[in-house]
Amino acid sequence: MAASAFRRGLLSTVSKYNRKHTHRIACGVDLSSGFEPHSLWLQCRACGLSGGSQQKRFMSSRPEGKILETVGVFEALKQHGKYETGQLFLHSVFGYRGIVLFPWHARLYDRDITPPIADSKPDLPGAHTSKEVKGKTHTYYQVLIDTRDCPHISQRSQTEAVTFLANHDDSRALYAIPGLDYVSHEDILPYNATEQIPIQHELFERFLVYNPAKSPPFTPRDTLKAWQEKNHPWLELSDVHRETTENIRVTVIPFYMGMREAQNSHVYWWRYCIRLENMGNEVVQLRERHWRIFSLSGTLETVRGRGVVGREPVLSKEQPAFQYSSHVSLQAPSGHMWGTFRIERTDGSHFDVRIPPFSLESNKDDKAPPAGYTF
């Protein structure tokens, strides 16, 4: 079943009790057929009050005789500060189990916040009318995704979010590290578990070691520290852009991937991750994309097409979000992208959702190829 149905019941319960109480929540998950929460139990440590919420969806394909197994116990959300390396969590939007590797500090440019007139900046050449805002520091996390949950994340076009330029003669060759993701602080639902290996991922035991004397009880190995240090330029998240149109919020995270030489010229590559979220109650479907790509070399390219990455996702109250990643290359060290998504309502009418303008900036320092990956 879709994890988002579970998410909504869970989030309403957490937010209700988190205001005044420290809470514990135990959840059951059918590990045999993916993320299928059966029920939630909540008990406040402070006063002993209990509350509950049940979300049930039945799957005819679920094998008979399979039982729900406890994953862990939820912890209080951190309203301030950051989660540490080794923190177990559930993703509040996509429902997967994961563990924090390390945090990043990003600049969040939120165009839903009206800036002072004095701070407004002129639009990009040919860009749609959109206010410019100052970046606000926000915490994101590099995490590992539990491989058992990857096949059941239906609201993502792929579960890996980290791709690199391959060491290959083909200038367009890319490769990916599966099961790595970037998660915003507010998407973390922390929990603890008694298992020494609670997350199934090939890199878990290479990067983390169980230490019951610590909290959280998973501490970084030297291999994780070395991997982060060597590949910091390739992993670093710097800017996040967000804008809402008619209750559809678009969030964009661009990453510089490096430069390649091709036919006596330089080609610069970026990856960008996009999340669409339906903040309202109306069911809508993404039908078309319209991109404008401006290069410092002076070129302006227009790209139109059906859907995104071959899909036309439906955004509903039950599955309000969809996320995907794509790539772009320029023959200049910097540029900009912006555009719109054409969204269709159930009555057949359409409206355009703005994609916030974002910069494509190459890092000034030369980078060595990513290191330390052996799969």
mmCIF file of C-alpha atoms in Angstrom:
data_model
loop_
_atom_site.group_PDB
_atom_site.id
_atom_site.type_symbol
_atom_site.label_atom_id
_atom_site.label_comp_id
_atom_site.label_asym_id
_atom_site.label_seq_id
_atom_site.Cartn_x
_atom_site.Cartn_y
_atom_site.Cartn_z
ATOM 1 C CA MET A 1 0.000 0.000 0.000
ATOM 2 C CA ALA A 2 1.064 3.580 -0.299
ATOM 3 C CA ALA A 3 3.169 4.725 2.603
ATOM 4 C CA SER A 4 1.634 8.191 2.483
ATOM 5 C CA ALA A 5 -1.689 6.928 3.893
ATOM 6 C CA PHE A 6 0.245 5.822 6.942
ATOM 7 C CA ARG A 7 2.155 9.108 6.984
ATOM 8 C CA ARG A 8 -0.928 11.273 7.336
ATOM 9 C CA GLY A 9 -2.319 9.286 10.249
ATOM 10 C CA LEU A 10 1.070 9.248 11.896
ATOM 11 C CA LEU A 11 1.820 12.931 11.426
ATOM 12 C CA SER A 12 -1.535 14.029 12.820
ATOM 13 C CA THR A 13 -0.929 11.890 15.881
ATOM 14 C CA VAL A 14 2.639 13.087 16.371
ATOM 15 C CA SER A 15 1.824 16.768 15.936
ATOM 16 C CA LYS A 16 -1.105 16.530 18.341
ATOM 17 C CA TYR A 17 0.916 15.063 21.185
ATOM 18 C CA ASN A 18 4.292 16.604 20.452
ATOM 19 C CA ARG A 19 3.148 20.062 21.509
ATOM 20 C CA LYS A 20 2.982 19.188 25.207
ATOM 21 C CA HIS A 21 4.198 15.647 25.669
ATOM 22 C CA THR A 22 7.164 13.415 25.065
ATOM 23 C CA HIS A 23 5.736 10.472 23.208
ATOM 24 C CA ARG A 24 6.499 6.910 22.301
ATOM 25 C CA ILE A 25 4.965 5.323 19.227
ATOM 26 C CA ALA A 26 5.332 1.723 18.213
ATOM 27 C CA CYS A 27 4.430 0.774 14.679
ATOM 28 C CA GLY A 28 4.001 -2.563 13.030
ATOM 29 C CA VAL A 29 5.311 -3.266 9.547
ATOM 30 C CA ASP A 30 4.844 -6.326 7.399
ATOM 31 C CA LEU A 31 8.425 -6.848 6.304
ATOM 32 C CA SER A 32 7.421 -9.533 3.836
ATOM 33 C CA SER A 33 5.374 -7.280 1.591
ATOM 34 C CA GLY A 34 6.916 -3.871 2.122
ATOM 35 C CA PHE A 35 5.625 -0.934 4.078
ATOM 36 C CA GLU A 36 2.138 -1.901 5.232
ATOM 37 C CA PRO A 37 1.440 -0.245 8.598
ATOM 38 C CA HIS A 38 -1.413 -1.867 10.457
ATOM 39 C CA SER A 39 -1.878 0.309 13.537
ATOM 40 C CA LEU A 40 -0.221 2.859 15.789
ATOM 41 C CA TRP A 41 -0.057 3.039 19.548
ATOM 42 C CA LEU A 42 0.957 6.199 21.360
ATOM 43 C CA GLN A 43 1.773 6.616 25.041
ATOM 44 C CA CYS A 44 3.049 9.760 26.731
ATOM 45 C CA ARG A 45 5.958 9.175 29.077
ATOM 46 C CA ALA A 46 5.002 12.171 31.187
ATOM 47 C CA CYS A 47 1.351 11.480 31.963
ATOM 48 C CA GLY A 48 0.632 7.962 30.726
ATOM 49 C CA LEU A 49 -2.187 9.124 28.446
ATOM 50 C CA SER A 50 -2.587 7.007 25.381
ATOM 51 C CA GLY A 51 -4.144 7.656 22.053
ATOM 52 C CA GLY A 52 -4.284 5.777 18.832
ATOM 53 C CA SER A 53 -4.936 5.945 15.177
ATOM 54 C CA GLN A 54 -5.583 3.106 12.819
ATOM 55 C CA GLN A 55 -5.007 3.114 9.085
ATOM 56 C CA LYS A 56 -5.861 -0.150 7.323
ATOM 57 C CA ARG A 57 -5.559 -0.998 3.661
ATOM 58 C CA PHE A 58 -5.746 -4.579 2.481
ATOM 59 C CA MET A 59 -3.695 -6.082 -0.332
ATOM 60 C CA SER A 60 -5.029 -9.158 -2.059
ATOM 61 C CA SER A 61 -1.481 -10.079 -3.058
ATOM 62 C CA ARG A 62 -0.214 -10.218 0.525
ATOM 63 C CA PRO A 63 0.788 -13.795 1.343
ATOM 64 C CA GLU A 64 -1.336 -15.565 3.917
ATOM 65 C CA GLY A 65 0.224 -16.318 7.281
ATOM 66 C CA LYS A 66 2.548 -13.278 7.291
ATOM 67 C CA ILE A 67 2.536 -11.263 10.513
ATOM 68 C CA LEU A 68 3.349 -7.679 11.321
ATOM 69 C CA GLU A 69 6.679 -7.110 13.027
ATOM 70 C CA THR A 70 7.666 -4.202 15.254
ATOM 71 C CA VAL A 71 10.237 -1.877 13.704
ATOM 72 C CA GLY A 72 10.968 0.310 16.716
ATOM 73 C CA VAL A 73 9.795 3.068 19.031
ATOM 74 C CA PHE A 74 9.376 6.650 17.900
ATOM 75 C CA GLU A 75 11.250 9.425 19.675
ATOM 76 C CA ALA A 76 10.323 13.072 20.198
ATOM 77 C CA LEU A 77 10.833 15.285 17.156
ATOM 78 C CA LYS A 78 13.719 17.740 17.393
ATOM 79 C CA GLN A 79 12.341 21.232 17.079
ATOM 80 C CA HIS A 80 15.829 22.735 17.461
ATOM 81 C CA GLY A 81 19.303 21.485 16.691
ATOM 82 C CA LYS A 82 20.044 18.587 14.373
ATOM 83 C CA TYR A 83 19.938 14.795 14.340
ATOM 84 C CA GLU A 84 23.254 13.020 14.793
ATOM 85 C CA THR A 85 25.023 10.408 12.695
ATOM 86 C CA GLY A 86 23.402 7.026 13.356
ATOM 87 C CA GLN A 87 19.872 8.344 13.974
ATOM 88 C CA LEU A 88 17.208 5.910 12.722
ATOM 89 C CA PHE A 89 14.139 7.492 11.126
ATOM 90 C CA LEU A 90 11.082 7.051 8.958
ATOM 91 C CA HIS A 91 10.688 9.453 6.038
ATOM 92 C CA SER A 92 7.517 11.443 6.712
ATOM 93 C CA VAL A 93 6.664 11.763 2.982
ATOM 94 C CA PHE A 94 7.898 8.535 1.389
ATOM 95 C CA GLY A 95 7.627 6.215 4.386
ATOM 96 C CA TYR A 96 10.935 4.383 4.064
ATOM 97 C CA ARG A 97 13.233 3.407 6.918
ATOM 98 C CA GLY A 98 16.631 5.086 6.925
ATOM 99 C CA ILE A 99 19.625 6.142 8.978
ATOM 100 C CA VAL A 100 21.435 9.490 9.091
ATOM 101 C CA LEU A 101 25.022 9.534 7.828
ATOM 102 C CA PHE A 102 25.774 13.246 8.309
ATOM 103 C CA PRO A 103 24.072 16.660 8.040
ATOM 104 C CA TRP A 104 24.429 19.410 5.429
ATOM 105 C CA HIS A 105 23.636 23.095 5.848
ATOM 106 C CA ALA A 106 21.813 24.426 2.780
ATOM 107 C CA ARG A 107 20.477 27.836 1.771
ATOM 108 C CA LEU A 108 16.705 27.626 1.338
ATOM 109 C CA TYR A 109 15.219 30.179 -1.063
ATOM 110 C CA ASP A 110 11.487 30.113 -0.321
ATOM 111 C CA ARG A 111 9.488 32.267 -2.735
ATOM 112 C CA ASP A 112 6.345 31.706 -0.681
ATOM 113 C CA ILE A 113 7.792 34.193 1.805
ATOM 114 C CA THR A 114 7.294 37.777 0.641
ATOM 115 C CA PRO A 115 10.587 39.722 0.833
ATOM 116 C CA PRO A 116 10.892 43.445 1.584
ATOM 117 C CA ILE A 117 10.660 45.566 -1.560
ATOM 118 C CA ALA A 118 14.244 46.728 -1.064
ATOM 119 C CA ASP A 119 15.449 43.136 -1.233
ATOM 120 C CA SER A 120 13.712 42.348 -4.520
ATOM 121 C CA LYS A 121 15.961 41.601 -7.469
ATOM 122 C CA PRO A 122 15.261 41.749 -11.220
ATOM 123 C CA ASP A 123 14.125 38.546 -12.897
ATOM 124 C CA LEU A 124 16.382 36.391 -15.023
ATOM 125 C CA PRO A 125 16.337 37.014 -18.780
ATOM 126 C CA GLY A 126 13.044 35.625 -20.093
ATOM 127 C CA ALA A 127 12.027 34.143 -16.737
ATOM 128 C CA HIS A 128 8.468 34.180 -15.471
ATOM 129 C CA THR A 129 7.623 36.853 -12.917
ATOM 130 C CA SER A 130 8.845 35.569 -9.558
ATOM 131 C CA LYS A 131 10.153 37.368 -6.509
ATOM 132 C CA GLU A 132 13.733 36.821 -5.403
ATOM 133 C CA VAL A 133 14.368 36.070 -1.754
ATOM 134 C CA LYS A 134 17.344 35.785 0.538
ATOM 135 C CA GLY A 135 18.492 32.302 1.452
ATOM 136 C CA LYS A 136 17.780 30.961 4.920
ATOM 137 C CA THR A 137 19.979 28.272 6.471
ATOM 138 C CA HIS A 138 18.262 24.900 6.591
ATOM 139 C CA THR A 139 19.465 21.428 7.612
ATOM 140 C CA TYR A 140 19.416 18.459 5.242
ATOM 141 C CA TYR A 141 20.813 14.979 5.866
ATOM 142 C CA GLN A 142 22.729 12.460 3.804
ATOM 143 C CA VAL A 143 21.044 9.146 4.594
ATOM 144 C CA LEU A 144 20.941 5.459 3.698
ATOM 145 C CA ILE A 145 17.601 3.971 2.591
ATOM 146 C CA ASP A 146 16.628 0.496 3.757
ATOM 147 C CA THR A 147 16.737 -1.663 0.615
ATOM 148 C CA ARG A 148 13.641 -3.593 1.772
ATOM 149 C CA ASP A 149 11.566 -0.438 1.311
ATOM 150 C CA CYS A 150 12.982 0.696 -2.041
ATOM 151 C CA PRO A 151 10.541 -1.344 -4.220
ATOM 152 C CA HIS A 152 7.569 0.160 -2.381
ATOM 153 C CA ILE A 153 8.346 3.869 -2.701
ATOM 154 C CA SER A 154 5.814 4.486 -5.453
ATOM 155 C CA GLN A 155 6.003 8.280 -5.196
ATOM 156 C CA ARG A 156 9.599 8.376 -6.465
ATOM 157 C CA SER A 157 10.867 7.788 -9.988
ATOM 158 C CA GLN A 158 13.949 6.220 -8.419
ATOM 159 C CA THR A 159 15.223 5.657 -4.899
ATOM 160 C CA GLU A 160 18.804 6.718 -5.535
ATOM 161 C CA ALA A 161 19.384 10.455 -5.527
ATOM 162 C CA VAL A 162 23.162 10.592 -5.941
ATOM 163 C CA THR A 163 24.709 10.253 -9.397
ATOM 164 C CA PHE A 164 28.221 10.981 -10.646
ATOM 165 C CA LEU A 165 30.175 11.365 -13.839
ATOM 166 C CA ALA A 166 31.703 7.991 -14.596
ATOM 167 C CA ASN A 167 35.397 7.502 -15.338
ATOM 168 C CA HIS A 168 34.728 6.607 -18.926
ATOM 169 C CA ASP A 169 35.512 7.935 -22.399
ATOM 170 C CA ASP A 170 31.804 8.540 -22.994
ATOM 171 C CA SER A 171 31.230 12.121 -21.819
ATOM 172 C CA ARG A 172 27.566 11.353 -21.103
ATOM 173 C CA ALA A 173 28.215 8.262 -18.980
ATOM 174 C CA LEU A 174 26.800 8.476 -15.460
ATOM 175 C CA TYR A 175 26.666 6.079 -12.584
ATOM 176 C CA ALA A 176 24.693 6.077 -9.344
ATOM 177 C CA ILE A 177 25.121 5.026 -5.740
ATOM 178 C CA PRO A 178 21.826 3.291 -4.934
ATOM 179 C CA GLY A 179 19.977 3.901 -1.704
ATOM 180 C CA LEU A 180 21.525 7.292 -0.859
ATOM 181 C CA ASP A 181 19.187 10.224 -0.324
ATOM 182 C CA TYR A 182 19.007 13.807 0.928
ATOM 183 C CA VAL A 183 16.313 14.422 3.552
ATOM 184 C CA SER A 184 15.079 17.725 4.958
ATOM 185 C CA HIS A 185 15.007 18.118 8.750
ATOM 186 C CA GLU A 186 11.212 18.281 8.880
ATOM 187 C CA ASP A 187 10.908 14.998 6.973
ATOM 188 C CA ILE A 188 12.717 13.065 9.721
ATOM 189 C CA LEU A 189 10.562 10.978 12.094
ATOM 190 C CA PRO A 190 13.164 9.641 14.552
ATOM 191 C CA TYR A 191 12.889 6.239 16.204
ATOM 192 C CA ASN A 192 15.076 3.756 18.024
ATOM 193 C CA ALA A 193 15.377 -0.003 17.662
ATOM 194 C CA THR A 194 17.064 -2.853 19.517
ATOM 195 C CA GLU A 195 18.548 -4.505 16.426
ATOM 196 C CA GLN A 196 22.270 -4.126 15.861
ATOM 197 C CA ILE A 197 21.679 -3.992 12.081
ATOM 198 C CA PRO A 198 18.249 -2.348 11.738
ATOM 199 C CA ILE A 199 18.841 -1.023 8.193
ATOM 200 C CA GLN A 200 19.607 -3.288 5.261
ATOM 201 C CA HIS A 201 22.036 -1.549 2.929
ATOM 202 C CA GLU A 202 25.351 -2.656 1.493
ATOM 203 C CA LEU A 203 27.135 0.351 3.023
ATOM 204 C CA PHE A 204 25.593 0.115 6.506
ATOM 205 C CA GLU A 205 28.280 -2.042 8.120
ATOM 206 C CA ARG A 206 31.050 -0.306 6.169
ATOM 207 C CA PHE A 207 30.020 3.098 7.488
ATOM 208 C CA LEU A 208 28.501 2.454 10.943
ATOM 209 C CA VAL A 209 29.174 0.300 13.983
ATOM 210 C CA TYR A 210 26.841 -0.616 16.842
ATOM 211 C CA ASN A 211 27.812 0.977 20.157
ATOM 212 C CA PRO A 212 25.149 0.570 22.911
ATOM 213 C CA ALA A 213 26.959 3.089 25.120
ATOM 214 C CA LYS A 214 26.174 5.896 22.663
ATOM 215 C CA SER A 215 22.938 7.657 21.779
ATOM 216 C CA PRO A 216 22.082 7.006 19.016
ATOM 217 C CA PRO A 217 23.823 3.620 19.334
ATOM 218 C CA PHE A 218 25.355 3.675 15.837
ATOM 219 C CA THR A 219 28.637 5.540 15.480
ATOM 220 C CA PRO A 220 30.591 6.402 12.321
ATOM 221 C CA ARG A 221 33.514 4.230 11.296
ATOM 222 C CA ASP A 222 36.707 5.802 10.007
ATOM 223 C CA THR A 223 35.649 4.655 6.529
ATOM 224 C CA LEU A 224 32.588 6.943 6.678
ATOM 225 C CA LYS A 225 34.671 9.912 7.800
ATOM 226 C CA ALA A 226 37.238 9.272 5.045
ATOM 227 C CA TRP A 227 34.516 8.794 2.419
ATOM 228 C CA GLN A 228 32.841 12.063 3.381
ATOM 229 C CA GLU A 229 36.128 13.953 3.334
ATOM 230 C CA LYS A 230 37.246 12.589 -0.053
ATOM 231 C CA ASN A 231 33.891 13.057 -1.768
ATOM 232 C CA HIS A 232 32.661 16.185 -0.033
ATOM 233 C CA PRO A 233 32.628 18.281 -3.258
ATOM 234 C CA TRP A 234 30.469 15.691 -5.050
ATOM 235 C CA LEU A 235 28.005 15.169 -2.224
ATOM 236 C CA GLU A 236 27.568 18.712 -0.951
ATOM 237 C CA LEU A 237 24.115 20.208 -1.089
ATOM 238 C CA SER A 238 24.176 24.022 -1.144
ATOM 239 C CA ASP A 239 20.975 25.640 -2.482
ATOM 240 C CA VAL A 240 17.313 24.644 -2.255
ATOM 241 C CA HIS A 241 14.564 26.553 -4.112
ATOM 242 C CA ARG A 242 10.846 26.391 -3.338
ATOM 243 C CA GLU A 243 7.679 28.005 -4.713
ATOM 244 C CA THR A 244 3.937 27.257 -4.487
ATOM 245 C CA THR A 245 1.310 27.857 -7.181
ATOM 246 C CA GLU A 246 -2.365 27.051 -6.490
ATOM 247 C CA ASN A 247 -1.479 24.664 -3.641
ATOM 248 C CA ILE A 248 1.178 22.811 -5.667
ATOM 249 C CA ARG A 249 4.608 23.309 -4.139
ATOM 250 C CA VAL A 250 7.731 22.696 -6.236
ATOM 251 C CA THR A 251 11.098 22.185 -4.526
ATOM 252 C CA VAL A 252 14.322 22.093 -6.564
ATOM 253 C CA ILE A 253 17.794 21.024 -5.387
ATOM 254 C CA PRO A 254 20.621 21.416 -7.967
ATOM 255 C CA PHE A 255 24.026 19.684 -7.670
ATOM 256 C CA TYR A 256 27.148 20.399 -9.682
ATOM 257 C CA MET A 257 28.643 17.153 -11.005
ATOM 258 C CA GLY A 258 31.794 18.281 -12.766
ATOM 259 C CA MET A 259 33.223 19.097 -16.186
ATOM 260 C CA ARG A 260 34.099 16.909 -19.159
ATOM 261 C CA GLU A 261 36.047 17.647 -22.299
ATOM 262 C CA ALA A 262 34.224 16.766 -25.506
ATOM 263 C CA GLN A 263 35.235 17.655 -29.070
ATOM 264 C CA ASN A 264 37.723 20.313 -27.960
ATOM 265 C CA SER A 265 35.188 22.015 -25.698
ATOM 266 C CA HIS A 266 34.204 21.852 -22.057
ATOM 267 C CA VAL A 267 30.838 20.401 -21.012
ATOM 268 C CA TYR A 268 29.568 21.132 -17.491
ATOM 269 C CA TRP A 269 27.090 18.783 -15.832
ATOM 270 C CA TRP A 270 24.484 19.249 -13.112
ATOM 271 C CA ARG A 271 21.943 16.991 -11.450
ATOM 272 C CA TYR A 272 18.694 18.449 -10.142
ATOM 273 C CA CYS A 273 16.178 16.848 -7.834
ATOM 274 C CA ILE A 274 12.543 18.003 -7.957
ATOM 275 C CA ARG A 275 9.683 17.315 -5.576
ATOM 276 C CA LEU A 276 6.067 18.225 -6.326
ATOM 277 C CA GLU A 277 3.674 18.370 -3.370
ATOM 278 C CA ASN A 278 -0.081 18.828 -3.380
ATOM 279 C CA MET A 279 -0.798 21.029 -0.361
ATOM 280 C CA GLY A 280 -4.555 21.063 -1.004
ATOM 281 C CA ASN A 281 -7.379 18.501 -1.163
ATOM 282 C CA GLU A 282 -8.055 18.526 -4.923
ATOM 283 C CA VAL A 283 -6.789 15.569 -6.983
ATOM 284 C CA VAL A 284 -4.542 16.742 -9.846
ATOM 285 C CA GLN A 285 -2.218 15.159 -12.407
ATOM 286 C CA LEU A 286 1.018 16.412 -13.945
ATOM 287 C CA ARG A 287 0.656 16.378 -17.732
ATOM 288 C CA GLU A 288 3.458 18.443 -19.289
ATOM 289 C CA ARG A 289 6.749 20.135 -18.509
ATOM 290 C CA HIS A 290 8.120 23.339 -20.032
ATOM 291 C CA TRP A 291 11.749 24.202 -19.303
ATOM 292 C CA ARG A 292 13.841 27.248 -20.165
ATOM 293 C CA ILE A 293 17.604 26.768 -19.873
ATOM 294 C CA PHE A 294 19.887 29.815 -20.090
ATOM 295 C CA SER A 295 23.653 29.370 -20.482
ATOM 296 C CA LEU A 296 26.336 31.942 -19.736
ATOM 297 C CA SER A 297 27.496 31.346 -23.308
ATOM 298 C CA GLY A 298 24.392 33.273 -24.376
ATOM 299 C CA THR A 299 22.138 30.427 -25.496
ATOM 300 C CA LEU A 300 18.528 30.034 -24.350
ATOM 301 C CA GLU A 301 17.013 26.590 -24.845
ATOM 302 C CA THR A 302 13.349 25.592 -24.585
ATOM 303 C CA VAL A 303 12.335 22.042 -23.691
ATOM 304 C CA ARG A 304 8.727 20.781 -23.778
ATOM 305 C CA GLY A 305 7.401 17.303 -23.215
ATOM 306 C CA ARG A 306 4.795 15.009 -21.717
ATOM 307 C CA GLY A 307 5.111 14.315 -18.002
ATOM 308 C CA VAL A 308 8.455 13.933 -16.275
ATOM 309 C CA VAL A 309 10.908 11.001 -16.593
ATOM 310 C CA GLY A 310 8.251 9.103 -18.552
ATOM 311 C CA ARG A 311 5.558 9.445 -15.892
ATOM 312 C CA GLU A 312 2.473 11.599 -15.340
ATOM 313 C CA PRO A 313 2.031 11.332 -11.570
ATOM 314 C CA VAL A 314 -1.287 11.889 -9.797
ATOM 315 C CA LEU A 315 -1.100 14.034 -6.657
ATOM 316 C CA SER A 316 -3.907 13.315 -4.209
ATOM 317 C CA LYS A 317 -4.589 13.557 -0.491
ATOM 318 C CA GLU A 318 -3.479 9.929 -0.126
ATOM 319 C CA GLN A 319 -0.316 10.359 -2.240
ATOM 320 C CA PRO A 320 0.433 14.096 -2.125
ATOM 321 C CA ALA A 321 4.056 14.071 -3.307
ATOM 322 C CA PHE A 322 6.199 12.904 -6.208
ATOM 323 C CA GLN A 323 9.970 13.232 -6.533
ATOM 324 C CA TYR A 324 12.415 12.646 -9.379
ATOM 325 C CA SER A 325 15.924 13.529 -10.515
ATOM 326 C CA SER A 326 17.298 14.511 -13.899
ATOM 327 C CA HIS A 327 20.447 15.982 -15.455
ATOM 328 C CA VAL A 328 21.437 18.933 -17.613
ATOM 329 C CA SER A 329 24.673 19.941 -19.335
ATOM 330 C CA LEU A 330 25.921 23.322 -20.566
ATOM 331 C CA GLN A 331 28.913 24.438 -22.592
ATOM 332 C CA ALA A 332 29.519 27.179 -20.027
ATOM 333 C CA PRO A 333 30.463 27.110 -16.326
ATOM 334 C CA SER A 334 27.156 28.600 -15.212
ATOM 335 C CA GLY A 335 23.572 29.250 -16.223
ATOM 336 C CA HIS A 336 19.988 29.239 -14.995
ATOM 337 C CA MET A 337 16.881 27.075 -15.331
ATOM 338 C CA TRP A 338 13.204 27.805 -14.744
ATOM 339 C CA GLY A 339 9.880 26.765 -16.193
ATOM 340 C CA THR A 340 6.392 25.419 -15.526
ATOM 341 C CA PHE A 341 4.503 22.176 -15.048
ATOM 342 C CA ARG A 342 1.097 21.865 -16.717
ATOM 343 C CA ILE A 343 -1.316 20.404 -14.136
ATOM 344 C CA GLU A 344 -4.744 18.917 -14.963
ATOM 345 C CA ARG A 345 -7.753 18.915 -12.623
ATOM 346 C CA THR A 346 -10.355 16.145 -12.497
ATOM 347 C CA ASP A 347 -12.776 18.291 -14.529
ATOM 348 C CA GLY A 348 -10.273 18.486 -17.388
ATOM 349 C CA SER A 349 -9.179 22.088 -16.806
ATOM 350 C CA HIS A 350 -5.487 22.985 -16.588
ATOM 351 C CA PHE A 351 -3.221 25.426 -14.812
ATOM 352 C CA ASP A 352 0.529 26.068 -14.847
ATOM 353 C CA VAL A 353 2.688 25.619 -11.772
ATOM 354 C CA ARG A 354 5.870 27.679 -11.621
ATOM 355 C CA ILE A 355 9.249 26.003 -11.251
ATOM 356 C CA PRO A 356 11.356 28.462 -9.231
ATOM 357 C CA PRO A 357 14.398 29.832 -11.107
ATOM 358 C CA PHE A 358 17.635 28.287 -9.890
ATOM 359 C CA SER A 359 21.282 28.823 -10.684
ATOM 360 C CA LEU A 360 23.606 26.286 -12.256
ATOM 361 C CA GLU A 361 26.996 27.207 -10.819
ATOM 362 C CA SER A 362 30.196 25.235 -11.309
ATOM 363 C CA ASN A 363 32.585 24.991 -8.399
ATOM 364 C CA LYS A 364 35.723 27.017 -8.953
ATOM 365 C CA ASP A 365 38.132 24.403 -7.656
ATOM 366 C CA ASP A 366 39.156 21.473 -9.816
ATOM 367 C CA LYS A 367 37.890 18.163 -8.528
ATOM 368 C CA ALA A 368 39.311 14.696 -8.636
ATOM 369 C CA PRO A 369 36.867 11.917 -9.600
ATOM 370 C CA PRO A 370 34.763 10.442 -6.774
ATOM 371 C CA ALA A 371 36.705 7.941 -4.730
ATOM 372 C CA GLY A 372 36.036 5.047 -2.414
ATOM 373 C CA TYR A 373 33.202 3.183 -4.169
ATOM 374 C CA THR A 374 33.482 -0.562 -4.582
ATOM 375 C CA PHE A 375 30.241 -2.436 -5.164
#
